[in-house]
């Protein structure tokens, strides 16, 4: 969705708003849409996508490991496999390197926080996000337009 300059009031009192941090924007799907769009416009989307993919990898890997342990490995599990106790202990231990991308992800997050996010905050998209947080009608109009863009693709 391309915001038109005329959609954002010129008299928007920027100082009266508390701007969200990168963390709050990343935790809010609506706000993240603005940030994603801005990153895409700036040809700087790869850091955001990497960050999201690492988070997804960690969630899915942990959940999948827990499901396998509950179903097959733990003693008394519903479909317990016949392995020796040493093998069982190794499986239960945190041998899966689910944190293999963590250091890189932290570094990418810091880069986004230092580089693209400050530019986003002062951009048309960043100001519009602030206004969306104060004006429900504007937020709904923008949200509807975002939804329309998703349906067109």
Coordinates of C-alpha atoms in Angstrom, one line a residue:
X1 CA 0.0 0.0 0.0
X2 CA 1.4 3.4 -1.0
X3 CA 0.5 6.1 1.4
X4 CA -0.3 9.4 -0.2
X5 CA 1.2 12.4 1.4
X6 CA -2.3 14.0 1.6
X7 CA -3.5 11.0 3.7
X8 CA -1.2 12.1 6.6
X9 CA -2.3 15.4 8.2
X10 CA 0.4 18.1 7.9
X11 CA -0.3 19.2 11.5
X12 CA 0.5 15.9 13.0
X13 CA 2.2 16.7 16.3
X14 CA 5.1 14.3 16.2
X15 CA 6.3 15.3 19.6
X16 CA 3.1 14.2 21.3
X17 CA 3.6 10.6 20.3
X18 CA 5.8 8.1 22.0
X19 CA 7.4 6.2 19.1
X20 CA 7.5 2.4 19.5
X21 CA 10.8 0.6 19.6
X22 CA 11.9 -1.8 17.0
X23 CA 11.0 -4.6 19.3
X24 CA 7.4 -3.3 19.7
X25 CA 7.1 -2.9 15.9
X26 CA 8.4 -6.5 15.4
X27 CA 5.8 -7.8 17.9
X28 CA 2.9 -6.0 16.3
X29 CA 1.8 -7.5 12.9
X30 CA 0.1 -4.3 11.8
X31 CA 3.1 -2.1 12.6
X32 CA 5.5 -4.7 11.1
X33 CA 3.6 -4.3 7.8
X34 CA 4.6 -0.7 7.7
X35 CA 8.2 -1.5 8.5
X36 CA 8.3 -4.4 6.0
X37 CA 7.0 -2.1 3.3
X38 CA 9.5 0.6 4.2
X39 CA 12.4 -2.0 4.1
X40 CA 11.2 -3.2 0.7
X41 CA 11.1 0.4 -0.6
X42 CA 14.7 0.9 0.7
X43 CA 15.9 -2.3 -0.9
X44 CA 16.8 -3.5 2.6
X45 CA 14.3 -6.3 3.2
X46 CA 16.8 -9.1 3.6
X47 CA 17.6 -8.3 7.3
X48 CA 14.0 -8.3 8.3
X49 CA 13.3 -11.6 6.4
X50 CA 16.4 -13.2 8.0
X51 CA 15.3 -12.2 11.5
X52 CA 11.8 -13.6 10.9
X53 CA 13.1 -16.8 9.4
X54 CA 15.5 -17.4 12.4
X55 CA 12.7 -16.8 14.8
X56 CA 10.5 -19.3 12.9
X57 CA 13.3 -21.9 12.7
X58 CA 13.8 -21.7 16.5
X59 CA 10.1 -22.0 17.3
X60 CA 9.5 -24.9 14.9
X61 CA 12.7 -26.7 15.8
X62 CA 11.9 -26.5 19.6
X63 CA 8.3 -27.6 19.1
X64 CA 9.2 -30.4 16.8
X65 CA 11.9 -31.7 19.1
X66 CA 9.5 -31.6 22.1
X67 CA 6.9 -33.5 20.1
X68 CA 9.4 -36.2 19.1
X69 CA 10.5 -36.6 22.7
X70 CA 7.0 -36.8 24.1
X71 CA 5.9 -39.3 21.4
X72 CA 8.9 -41.6 20.9
X73 CA 11.8 -41.0 23.3
X74 CA 10.6 -40.4 26.8
X75 CA 10.1 -43.5 28.9
X76 CA 6.5 -44.4 28.9
X77 CA 5.7 -42.3 25.8
X78 CA 2.8 -43.4 23.7
X79 CA 5.0 -44.8 20.9
X80 CA 8.2 -45.3 22.8
X81 CA 11.0 -46.6 20.6
X82 CA 13.4 -49.3 21.7
X83 CA 16.7 -47.6 22.2
X84 CA 19.3 -48.0 24.9
X85 CA 19.4 -45.7 27.9
X86 CA 22.6 -43.9 26.7
X87 CA 21.0 -43.1 23.4
X88 CA 17.8 -41.9 25.1
X89 CA 19.9 -39.5 27.3
X90 CA 21.6 -38.1 24.2
X91 CA 18.3 -37.6 22.6
X92 CA 16.9 -35.8 25.6
X93 CA 20.0 -33.7 25.9
X94 CA 20.0 -30.5 23.9
X95 CA 22.2 -31.8 21.1
X96 CA 20.2 -30.2 18.4
X97 CA 21.8 -26.9 17.6
X98 CA 18.6 -24.8 17.6
X99 CA 20.7 -21.7 18.4
X100 CA 23.0 -22.0 15.4
X101 CA 21.8 -18.7 14.0
X102 CA 21.3 -16.8 17.2
X103 CA 24.5 -14.8 17.1
X104 CA 23.9 -13.8 13.5
X105 CA 20.3 -12.9 14.3
X106 CA 21.3 -10.7 17.2
X107 CA 23.8 -8.9 15.0
X108 CA 21.2 -8.4 12.2
X109 CA 18.7 -7.1 14.8
X110 CA 21.3 -4.5 16.0
X111 CA 22.0 -3.4 12.5
X112 CA 18.3 -2.9 11.8
X113 CA 17.9 -1.0 15.1
X114 CA 20.9 1.3 14.2
X115 CA 20.3 1.7 10.5
X116 CA 16.9 1.1 8.8
X117 CA 14.7 1.6 11.9
X118 CA 15.8 5.2 12.6
X119 CA 15.1 6.0 8.9
X120 CA 11.7 4.3 9.2
X121 CA 10.8 6.4 12.2
X122 CA 11.2 9.7 10.3
X123 CA 9.7 8.5 7.1
X124 CA 6.2 9.0 5.7
X125 CA 5.5 5.3 6.7
X126 CA 6.8 5.8 10.2
X127 CA 4.7 9.0 10.8
X128 CA 1.7 7.2 9.3
X129 CA 2.1 4.4 11.8
X130 CA 2.1 6.9 14.6
X131 CA -1.0 8.4 13.3
X132 CA -2.6 5.0 13.0
X133 CA -2.0 4.4 16.7
X134 CA -3.9 7.7 17.5
X135 CA -6.7 7.6 14.9
X136 CA -8.8 4.5 14.6
X137 CA -10.5 5.6 11.4
X138 CA -7.2 6.2 9.6
X139 CA -5.9 2.9 10.9
X140 CA -8.9 1.0 9.5
X141 CA -8.6 2.7 6.2
X142 CA -4.9 1.9 5.9
X143 CA -5.5 -1.7 7.1
X144 CA -8.2 -2.2 4.5
X145 CA -5.8 -0.9 1.8
X146 CA -3.1 -3.3 3.0
X147 CA -5.6 -6.1 2.9
X148 CA -6.5 -5.1 -0.6
X149 CA -2.9 -5.2 -1.7
X150 CA -2.5 -8.8 -0.3
X151 CA -5.6 -10.0 -2.3
X152 CA -4.2 -8.5 -5.5
X153 CA -1.0 -10.5 -5.3

